Amino acid sequence: MILRWAVCAAAAAVLAGCQFISAVDSAAEPTDLYTVSPKSTFDPGLPDVFWQLAVEVPVAAANLNTGRIAIAMTPTSTDYYAKVAWTDRAPLMVQTRIVDSFENTRKIVAVARESIALRANYLLQPDLRNFEAMYYYGQPPIVKVRIIAKLVRMPDRQIIGVASFERCVRARGDKVPLVVNAFDQALGSVIKRLVSWTLSTPPPRPPSDSAPYDIGRYRNPQNAVVDTENCPVGNDTSKVPLTDE
């Protein structure tokens, strides 16, 4: 009798443990997946370029190198929305949208992810510094997106351009779909500027001995681009726009 009781108790404990694990897994598993869109409208005056471009996966800190949607309750903390996620890790999703946006310009011979080993004339190295919804400026949150990019001439790996692009947008409500819309608008504005800068920085023809570069021009710190718009200055958020309706 005692043995039967012990076996039953052990079975019950295992069952309870399985149920607990299942509940935890269910709670942790996202129920809604979101993505962002590429840019499809550009200045028709952008130059046609005859070189190939490879886009690296953006470098990102551990708190952003995830599929979870990041939020900041304070300037020094990171949290995440529960039960929702991006369709991919944020850096991979951003890389895909950058490539898509270059293709949508119809101004470039070829562009691809760096991982496919394209013999590129230039390499774009993005650094995803901000990609979060900030709650410490009040609700609904302000989404901040910042990318610092380096344009590298191949194969000698000379950096010929450095630029920082930053945009902020306040969501129209404190609901995940509305916050995702703010992410989409802020990232779209950053990508649009990033693509335009990349296409305009090098000469339209691939580098060659017959078309040498003035490397001194590119190494001048005064030529670094800092493009920021609509982000809070101190505690002043009056210039931060709401998402488009």
PDB file of C-alpha atoms in Angstrom:
ATOM      1  CA  MET A   1       0.000   0.000   0.000  1.00  0.00           C
ATOM      2  CA  ILE A   2       2.814   2.375   0.949  1.00  0.00           C
ATOM      3  CA  LEU A   3       4.625   1.557  -2.298  1.00  0.00           C
ATOM      4  CA  ARG A   4       1.479   2.214  -4.351  1.00  0.00           C
ATOM      5  CA  TRP A   5       0.975   5.515  -2.559  1.00  0.00           C
ATOM      6  CA  ALA A   6       4.586   6.554  -3.254  1.00  0.00           C
ATOM      7  CA  VAL A   7       4.264   5.672  -6.946  1.00  0.00           C
ATOM      8  CA  CYS A   8       1.015   7.629  -7.241  1.00  0.00           C
ATOM      9  CA  ALA A   9       2.536  10.611  -5.439  1.00  0.00           C
ATOM     10  CA  ALA A  10       5.570  10.565  -7.728  1.00  0.00           C
ATOM     11  CA  ALA A  11       3.330  10.365 -10.802  1.00  0.00           C
ATOM     12  CA  ALA A  12       1.237  13.267  -9.538  1.00  0.00           C
ATOM     13  CA  ALA A  13       4.372  15.322  -8.916  1.00  0.00           C
ATOM     14  CA  VAL A  14       5.665  14.633 -12.423  1.00  0.00           C
ATOM     15  CA  LEU A  15       2.279  15.544 -13.919  1.00  0.00           C
ATOM     16  CA  ALA A  16       2.131  18.737 -11.904  1.00  0.00           C
ATOM     17  CA  GLY A  17       5.657  19.573 -12.989  1.00  0.00           C
ATOM     18  CA  CYS A  18       4.763  19.013 -16.637  1.00  0.00           C
ATOM     19  CA  GLN A  19       1.702  21.206 -16.271  1.00  0.00           C
ATOM     20  CA  PHE A  20       3.817  23.944 -14.654  1.00  0.00           C
ATOM     21  CA  ILE A  21       6.441  23.788 -17.404  1.00  0.00           C
ATOM     22  CA  SER A  22       3.708  23.883 -20.020  1.00  0.00           C
ATOM     23  CA  ALA A  23       2.183  26.945 -18.371  1.00  0.00           C
ATOM     24  CA  VAL A  24       5.552  28.711 -18.240  1.00  0.00           C
ATOM     25  CA  ASP A  25       6.283  27.883 -21.880  1.00  0.00           C
ATOM     26  CA  SER A  26       2.848  29.109 -22.880  1.00  0.00           C
ATOM     27  CA  ALA A  27       3.344  32.353 -20.985  1.00  0.00           C
ATOM     28  CA  ALA A  28       6.750  32.955 -22.563  1.00  0.00           C
ATOM     29  CA  GLU A  29       5.748  32.066 -26.107  1.00  0.00           C
ATOM     30  CA  PRO A  30       4.711  35.110 -28.175  1.00  0.00           C
ATOM     31  CA  THR A  31       1.154  35.066 -29.438  1.00  0.00           C
ATOM     32  CA  ASP A  32       1.467  38.014 -31.851  1.00  0.00           C
ATOM     33  CA  LEU A  33       4.266  38.635 -34.342  1.00  0.00           C
ATOM     34  CA  TYR A  34       5.029  42.024 -35.910  1.00  0.00           C
ATOM     35  CA  THR A  35       7.303  43.347 -38.615  1.00  0.00           C
ATOM     36  CA  VAL A  36       8.227  46.666 -40.230  1.00  0.00           C
ATOM     37  CA  SER A  37       8.015  47.724 -43.863  1.00  0.00           C
ATOM     38  CA  PRO A  38      10.701  48.836 -46.343  1.00  0.00           C
ATOM     39  CA  LYS A  39      10.738  52.260 -47.949  1.00  0.00           C
ATOM     40  CA  SER A  40       9.360  52.407 -51.470  1.00  0.00           C
ATOM     41  CA  THR A  41       9.351  56.141 -52.322  1.00  0.00           C
ATOM     42  CA  PHE A  42      12.588  58.054 -52.912  1.00  0.00           C
ATOM     43  CA  ASP A  43      13.755  61.288 -54.467  1.00  0.00           C
ATOM     44  CA  PRO A  44      13.797  60.684 -58.239  1.00  0.00           C
ATOM     45  CA  GLY A  45      16.962  62.799 -58.352  1.00  0.00           C
ATOM     46  CA  LEU A  46      19.024  60.115 -56.613  1.00  0.00           C
ATOM     47  CA  PRO A  47      21.978  59.097 -58.808  1.00  0.00           C
ATOM     48  CA  ASP A  48      22.045  55.866 -60.778  1.00  0.00           C
ATOM     49  CA  VAL A  49      25.048  53.899 -59.534  1.00  0.00           C
ATOM     50  CA  PHE A  50      26.888  51.125 -61.358  1.00  0.00           C
ATOM     51  CA  TRP A  51      28.474  49.361 -58.402  1.00  0.00           C
ATOM     52  CA  GLN A  52      27.445  46.457 -56.199  1.00  0.00           C
ATOM     53  CA  LEU A  53      26.656  46.817 -52.502  1.00  0.00           C
ATOM     54  CA  ALA A  54      26.661  44.271 -49.668  1.00  0.00           C
ATOM     55  CA  VAL A  55      24.790  45.084 -46.448  1.00  0.00           C
ATOM     56  CA  GLU A  56      26.047  43.546 -43.217  1.00  0.00           C
ATOM     57  CA  VAL A  57      23.781  42.481 -40.363  1.00  0.00           C
ATOM     58  CA  PRO A  58      23.629  45.517 -38.071  1.00  0.00           C
ATOM     59  CA  VAL A  59      25.726  45.300 -34.945  1.00  0.00           C
ATOM     60  CA  ALA A  60      23.536  45.645 -31.841  1.00  0.00           C
ATOM     61  CA  ALA A  61      23.903  45.424 -28.077  1.00  0.00           C
ATOM     62  CA  ALA A  62      22.536  42.298 -26.399  1.00  0.00           C
ATOM     63  CA  ASN A  63      19.352  44.060 -25.263  1.00  0.00           C
ATOM     64  CA  LEU A  64      18.453  44.810 -28.913  1.00  0.00           C
ATOM     65  CA  ASN A  65      19.872  41.657 -30.507  1.00  0.00           C
ATOM     66  CA  THR A  66      16.653  39.761 -29.893  1.00  0.00           C
ATOM     67  CA  GLY A  67      13.267  39.086 -31.432  1.00  0.00           C
ATOM     68  CA  ARG A  68      11.518  40.723 -28.485  1.00  0.00           C
ATOM     69  CA  ILE A  69      10.147  44.275 -28.732  1.00  0.00           C
ATOM     70  CA  ALA A  70      12.248  46.442 -26.437  1.00  0.00           C
ATOM     71  CA  ILE A  71      10.864  49.097 -24.106  1.00  0.00           C
ATOM     72  CA  ALA A  72      12.690  51.445 -21.742  1.00  0.00           C
ATOM     73  CA  MET A  73      11.003  52.496 -18.486  1.00  0.00           C
ATOM     74  CA  THR A  74      14.110  54.507 -17.506  1.00  0.00           C
ATOM     75  CA  PRO A  75      17.129  55.747 -19.489  1.00  0.00           C
ATOM     76  CA  THR A  76      19.252  52.933 -18.043  1.00  0.00           C
ATOM     77  CA  SER A  77      16.921  49.932 -18.200  1.00  0.00           C
ATOM     78  CA  THR A  78      15.443  47.652 -20.855  1.00  0.00           C
ATOM     79  CA  ASP A  79      12.328  45.534 -20.672  1.00  0.00           C
ATOM     80  CA  TYR A  80      10.116  43.866 -23.274  1.00  0.00           C
ATOM     81  CA  TYR A  81       6.451  43.616 -24.135  1.00  0.00           C
ATOM     82  CA  ALA A  82       4.937  40.306 -23.023  1.00  0.00           C
ATOM     83  CA  LYS A  83       3.677  37.703 -25.509  1.00  0.00           C
ATOM     84  CA  VAL A  84       4.637  39.684 -28.620  1.00  0.00           C
ATOM     85  CA  ALA A  85       7.752  39.633 -30.791  1.00  0.00           C
ATOM     86  CA  TRP A  86       9.253  40.715 -34.083  1.00  0.00           C
ATOM     87  CA  THR A  87       9.196  38.167 -36.896  1.00  0.00           C
ATOM     88  CA  ASP A  88      13.002  37.902 -36.604  1.00  0.00           C
ATOM     89  CA  ARG A  89      15.814  39.213 -34.433  1.00  0.00           C
ATOM     90  CA  ALA A  90      15.731  43.003 -34.724  1.00  0.00           C
ATOM     91  CA  PRO A  91      19.128  43.323 -36.500  1.00  0.00           C
ATOM     92  CA  LEU A  92      18.183  40.709 -39.117  1.00  0.00           C
ATOM     93  CA  MET A  93      14.791  42.323 -39.675  1.00  0.00           C
ATOM     94  CA  VAL A  94      16.422  45.743 -40.120  1.00  0.00           C
ATOM     95  CA  GLN A  95      19.026  44.318 -42.531  1.00  0.00           C
ATOM     96  CA  THR A  96      16.248  42.821 -44.671  1.00  0.00           C
ATOM     97  CA  ARG A  97      14.363  46.125 -44.801  1.00  0.00           C
ATOM     98  CA  ILE A  98      17.510  48.039 -45.747  1.00  0.00           C
ATOM     99  CA  VAL A  99      18.171  45.635 -48.641  1.00  0.00           C
ATOM    100  CA  ASP A 100      14.519  45.809 -49.733  1.00  0.00           C
ATOM    101  CA  SER A 101      14.641  49.605 -49.687  1.00  0.00           C
ATOM    102  CA  PHE A 102      17.778  49.762 -51.850  1.00  0.00           C
ATOM    103  CA  GLU A 103      16.081  47.474 -54.362  1.00  0.00           C
ATOM    104  CA  ASN A 104      12.995  49.686 -54.354  1.00  0.00           C
ATOM    105  CA  THR A 105      15.048  52.708 -55.488  1.00  0.00           C
ATOM    106  CA  ARG A 106      15.844  51.009 -58.836  1.00  0.00           C
ATOM    107  CA  LYS A 107      19.035  53.085 -58.773  1.00  0.00           C
ATOM    108  CA  ILE A 108      21.617  50.393 -58.035  1.00  0.00           C
ATOM    109  CA  VAL A 109      23.020  47.521 -60.101  1.00  0.00           C
ATOM    110  CA  ALA A 110      22.974  44.949 -57.292  1.00  0.00           C
ATOM    111  CA  VAL A 111      22.484  44.879 -53.525  1.00  0.00           C
ATOM    112  CA  ALA A 112      22.430  41.873 -51.233  1.00  0.00           C
ATOM    113  CA  ARG A 113      23.043  40.670 -47.697  1.00  0.00           C
ATOM    114  CA  GLU A 114      26.739  40.345 -46.948  1.00  0.00           C
ATOM    115  CA  SER A 115      26.275  36.689 -45.965  1.00  0.00           C
ATOM    116  CA  ILE A 116      25.831  35.514 -49.582  1.00  0.00           C
ATOM    117  CA  ALA A 117      29.442  36.485 -50.382  1.00  0.00           C
ATOM    118  CA  LEU A 118      28.587  38.971 -53.140  1.00  0.00           C
ATOM    119  CA  ARG A 119      31.742  40.392 -54.733  1.00  0.00           C
ATOM    120  CA  ALA A 120      30.749  43.883 -53.761  1.00  0.00           C
ATOM    121  CA  ASN A 121      32.414  47.167 -54.611  1.00  0.00           C
ATOM    122  CA  TYR A 122      31.191  48.603 -51.296  1.00  0.00           C
ATOM    123  CA  LEU A 123      30.159  47.232 -47.933  1.00  0.00           C
ATOM    124  CA  LEU A 124      27.588  48.972 -45.721  1.00  0.00           C
ATOM    125  CA  GLN A 125      28.159  48.372 -42.007  1.00  0.00           C
ATOM    126  CA  PRO A 126      25.166  49.529 -39.915  1.00  0.00           C
ATOM    127  CA  ASP A 127      25.263  49.774 -36.123  1.00  0.00           C
ATOM    128  CA  LEU A 128      21.796  49.639 -34.522  1.00  0.00           C
ATOM    129  CA  ARG A 129      22.209  51.870 -31.456  1.00  0.00           C
ATOM    130  CA  ASN A 130      18.550  52.500 -30.565  1.00  0.00           C
ATOM    131  CA  PHE A 131      15.423  50.507 -31.383  1.00  0.00           C
ATOM    132  CA  GLU A 132      13.116  50.827 -28.394  1.00  0.00           C
ATOM    133  CA  ALA A 133       9.920  52.425 -27.094  1.00  0.00           C
ATOM    134  CA  MET A 134      10.763  54.963 -24.376  1.00  0.00           C
ATOM    135  CA  TYR A 135       8.219  55.267 -21.557  1.00  0.00           C
ATOM    136  CA  TYR A 136      10.180  57.647 -19.325  1.00  0.00           C
ATOM    137  CA  TYR A 137       8.882  60.607 -21.362  1.00  0.00           C
ATOM    138  CA  GLY A 138       5.301  59.665 -20.489  1.00  0.00           C
ATOM    139  CA  GLN A 139       2.611  57.673 -22.243  1.00  0.00           C
ATOM    140  CA  PRO A 140       2.058  56.791 -24.994  1.00  0.00           C
ATOM    141  CA  PRO A 141       5.743  56.016 -25.515  1.00  0.00           C
ATOM    142  CA  ILE A 142       8.226  57.626 -27.891  1.00  0.00           C
ATOM    143  CA  VAL A 143       9.943  55.199 -30.263  1.00  0.00           C
ATOM    144  CA  LYS A 144      13.598  55.995 -30.954  1.00  0.00           C
ATOM    145  CA  VAL A 145      15.586  54.507 -33.831  1.00  0.00           C
ATOM    146  CA  ARG A 146      19.256  55.333 -34.403  1.00  0.00           C
ATOM    147  CA  ILE A 147      21.665  53.754 -36.884  1.00  0.00           C
ATOM    148  CA  ILE A 148      25.319  54.667 -37.284  1.00  0.00           C
ATOM    149  CA  ALA A 149      26.623  53.526 -40.656  1.00  0.00           C
ATOM    150  CA  LYS A 150      30.044  53.092 -42.232  1.00  0.00           C
ATOM    151  CA  LEU A 151      30.517  52.764 -45.971  1.00  0.00           C
ATOM    152  CA  VAL A 152      33.582  50.658 -46.811  1.00  0.00           C
ATOM    153  CA  ARG A 153      35.328  50.520 -50.183  1.00  0.00           C
ATOM    154  CA  MET A 154      36.268  46.997 -51.216  1.00  0.00           C
ATOM    155  CA  PRO A 155      38.599  45.153 -51.485  1.00  0.00           C
ATOM    156  CA  ASP A 156      41.031  47.460 -49.670  1.00  0.00           C
ATOM    157  CA  ARG A 157      38.450  48.084 -46.898  1.00  0.00           C
ATOM    158  CA  GLN A 158      38.889  51.843 -46.812  1.00  0.00           C
ATOM    159  CA  ILE A 159      36.128  53.629 -44.878  1.00  0.00           C
ATOM    160  CA  ILE A 160      34.882  56.379 -47.173  1.00  0.00           C
ATOM    161  CA  GLY A 161      31.829  57.536 -45.245  1.00  0.00           C
ATOM    162  CA  VAL A 162      30.430  57.660 -41.709  1.00  0.00           C
ATOM    163  CA  ALA A 163      26.925  58.828 -40.877  1.00  0.00           C
ATOM    164  CA  SER A 164      24.453  58.792 -37.980  1.00  0.00           C
ATOM    165  CA  PHE A 165      20.710  58.761 -38.594  1.00  0.00           C
ATOM    166  CA  GLU A 166      18.222  59.213 -35.744  1.00  0.00           C
ATOM    167  CA  ARG A 167      14.455  59.634 -35.654  1.00  0.00           C
ATOM    168  CA  CYS A 168      11.823  59.654 -32.880  1.00  0.00           C
ATOM    169  CA  VAL A 169       8.053  59.217 -33.177  1.00  0.00           C
ATOM    170  CA  ARG A 170       5.414  59.149 -30.451  1.00  0.00           C
ATOM    171  CA  ALA A 171       2.841  56.355 -30.706  1.00  0.00           C
ATOM    172  CA  ARG A 172      -0.822  57.327 -30.903  1.00  0.00           C
ATOM    173  CA  GLY A 173      -1.701  55.060 -27.987  1.00  0.00           C
ATOM    174  CA  ASP A 174      -0.219  52.685 -25.450  1.00  0.00           C
ATOM    175  CA  LYS A 175      -1.152  49.556 -27.384  1.00  0.00           C
ATOM    176  CA  VAL A 176       1.349  47.294 -29.090  1.00  0.00           C
ATOM    177  CA  PRO A 177      -0.025  47.699 -32.672  1.00  0.00           C
ATOM    178  CA  LEU A 178       0.123  51.492 -32.311  1.00  0.00           C
ATOM    179  CA  VAL A 179       3.647  51.351 -30.904  1.00  0.00           C
ATOM    180  CA  VAL A 180       4.703  49.066 -33.785  1.00  0.00           C
ATOM    181  CA  ASN A 181       3.349  51.693 -36.198  1.00  0.00           C
ATOM    182  CA  ALA A 182       5.670  54.211 -34.522  1.00  0.00           C
ATOM    183  CA  PHE A 183       8.607  51.798 -34.944  1.00  0.00           C
ATOM    184  CA  ASP A 184       7.697  51.435 -38.623  1.00  0.00           C
ATOM    185  CA  GLN A 185       7.577  55.190 -39.206  1.00  0.00           C
ATOM    186  CA  ALA A 186      10.781  55.982 -37.300  1.00  0.00           C
ATOM    187  CA  LEU A 187      12.771  53.164 -38.918  1.00  0.00           C
ATOM    188  CA  GLY A 188      11.390  54.035 -42.346  1.00  0.00           C
ATOM    189  CA  SER A 189      12.606  57.620 -42.018  1.00  0.00           C
ATOM    190  CA  VAL A 190      16.050  56.436 -40.911  1.00  0.00           C
ATOM    191  CA  ILE A 191      16.325  53.911 -43.756  1.00  0.00           C
ATOM    192  CA  LYS A 192      15.242  56.482 -46.343  1.00  0.00           C
ATOM    193  CA  ARG A 193      18.039  58.850 -45.294  1.00  0.00           C
ATOM    194  CA  LEU A 194      20.532  55.982 -45.003  1.00  0.00           C
ATOM    195  CA  VAL A 195      19.809  54.726 -48.524  1.00  0.00           C
ATOM    196  CA  SER A 196      19.991  58.208 -50.051  1.00  0.00           C
ATOM    197  CA  TRP A 197      23.294  58.940 -48.285  1.00  0.00           C
ATOM    198  CA  THR A 198      24.814  55.626 -49.400  1.00  0.00           C
ATOM    199  CA  LEU A 199      23.899  56.121 -53.054  1.00  0.00           C
ATOM    200  CA  SER A 200      25.222  59.699 -53.059  1.00  0.00           C
ATOM    201  CA  THR A 201      28.506  59.271 -51.185  1.00  0.00           C
ATOM    202  CA  PRO A 202      30.769  57.381 -53.663  1.00  0.00           C
ATOM    203  CA  PRO A 203      31.182  58.181 -57.367  1.00  0.00           C
ATOM    204  CA  PRO A 204      28.533  56.512 -59.539  1.00  0.00           C
ATOM    205  CA  ARG A 205      31.121  54.256 -61.190  1.00  0.00           C
ATOM    206  CA  PRO A 206      32.961  51.428 -59.388  1.00  0.00           C
ATOM    207  CA  PRO A 207      36.415  52.306 -58.031  1.00  0.00           C
ATOM    208  CA  SER A 208      39.301  51.653 -60.419  1.00  0.00           C
ATOM    209  CA  ASP A 209      42.832  52.778 -61.249  1.00  0.00           C
ATOM    210  CA  SER A 210      41.401  55.135 -63.843  1.00  0.00           C
ATOM    211  CA  ALA A 211      39.068  56.715 -61.267  1.00  0.00           C
ATOM    212  CA  PRO A 212      41.185  57.239 -58.136  1.00  0.00           C
ATOM    213  CA  TYR A 213      39.714  58.467 -54.876  1.00  0.00           C
ATOM    214  CA  ASP A 214      40.621  61.541 -52.917  1.00  0.00           C
ATOM    215  CA  ILE A 215      40.917  59.590 -49.673  1.00  0.00           C
ATOM    216  CA  GLY A 216      41.807  62.775 -47.819  1.00  0.00           C
ATOM    217  CA  ARG A 217      38.294  64.033 -48.510  1.00  0.00           C
ATOM    218  CA  TYR A 218      36.704  60.976 -46.903  1.00  0.00           C
ATOM    219  CA  ARG A 219      39.032  61.035 -43.916  1.00  0.00           C
ATOM    220  CA  ASN A 220      38.079  64.575 -42.966  1.00  0.00           C
ATOM    221  CA  PRO A 221      36.042  64.382 -39.705  1.00  0.00           C
ATOM    222  CA  GLN A 222      34.117  67.444 -40.831  1.00  0.00           C
ATOM    223  CA  ASN A 223      32.498  65.318 -43.539  1.00  0.00           C
ATOM    224  CA  ALA A 224      30.879  62.909 -41.076  1.00  0.00           C
ATOM    225  CA  VAL A 225      27.090  63.162 -41.328  1.00  0.00           C
ATOM    226  CA  VAL A 226      24.925  63.589 -38.213  1.00  0.00           C
ATOM    227  CA  ASP A 227      21.258  63.521 -39.238  1.00  0.00           C
ATOM    228  CA  THR A 228      18.890  63.737 -36.279  1.00  0.00           C
ATOM    229  CA  GLU A 229      15.317  64.937 -36.227  1.00  0.00           C
ATOM    230  CA  ASN A 230      12.320  65.067 -33.877  1.00  0.00           C
ATOM    231  CA  CYS A 231      14.030  63.503 -30.852  1.00  0.00           C
ATOM    232  CA  PRO A 232      13.713  64.889 -27.297  1.00  0.00           C
ATOM    233  CA  VAL A 233      16.202  67.501 -26.167  1.00  0.00           C
ATOM    234  CA  GLY A 234      16.575  67.073 -22.428  1.00  0.00           C
ATOM    235  CA  ASN A 235      13.002  66.827 -21.175  1.00  0.00           C
ATOM    236  CA  ASP A 236      11.571  68.798 -24.094  1.00  0.00           C
ATOM    237  CA  THR A 237       9.458  66.468 -26.276  1.00  0.00           C
ATOM    238  CA  SER A 238       7.510  69.201 -28.077  1.00  0.00           C
ATOM    239  CA  LYS A 239       9.166  68.462 -31.447  1.00  0.00           C
ATOM    240  CA  VAL A 240       8.389  64.724 -31.383  1.00  0.00           C
ATOM    241  CA  PRO A 241       5.649  63.988 -33.957  1.00  0.00           C
ATOM    242  CA  LEU A 242       2.809  61.525 -33.594  1.00  0.00           C
ATOM    243  CA  THR A 243       2.657  58.621 -36.009  1.00  0.00           C
ATOM    244  CA  ASP A 244       0.852  59.282 -39.268  1.00  0.00           C
ATOM    245  CA  GLU A 245      -2.772  58.212 -39.282  1.00  0.00           C
TER     246      GLU A 245
END
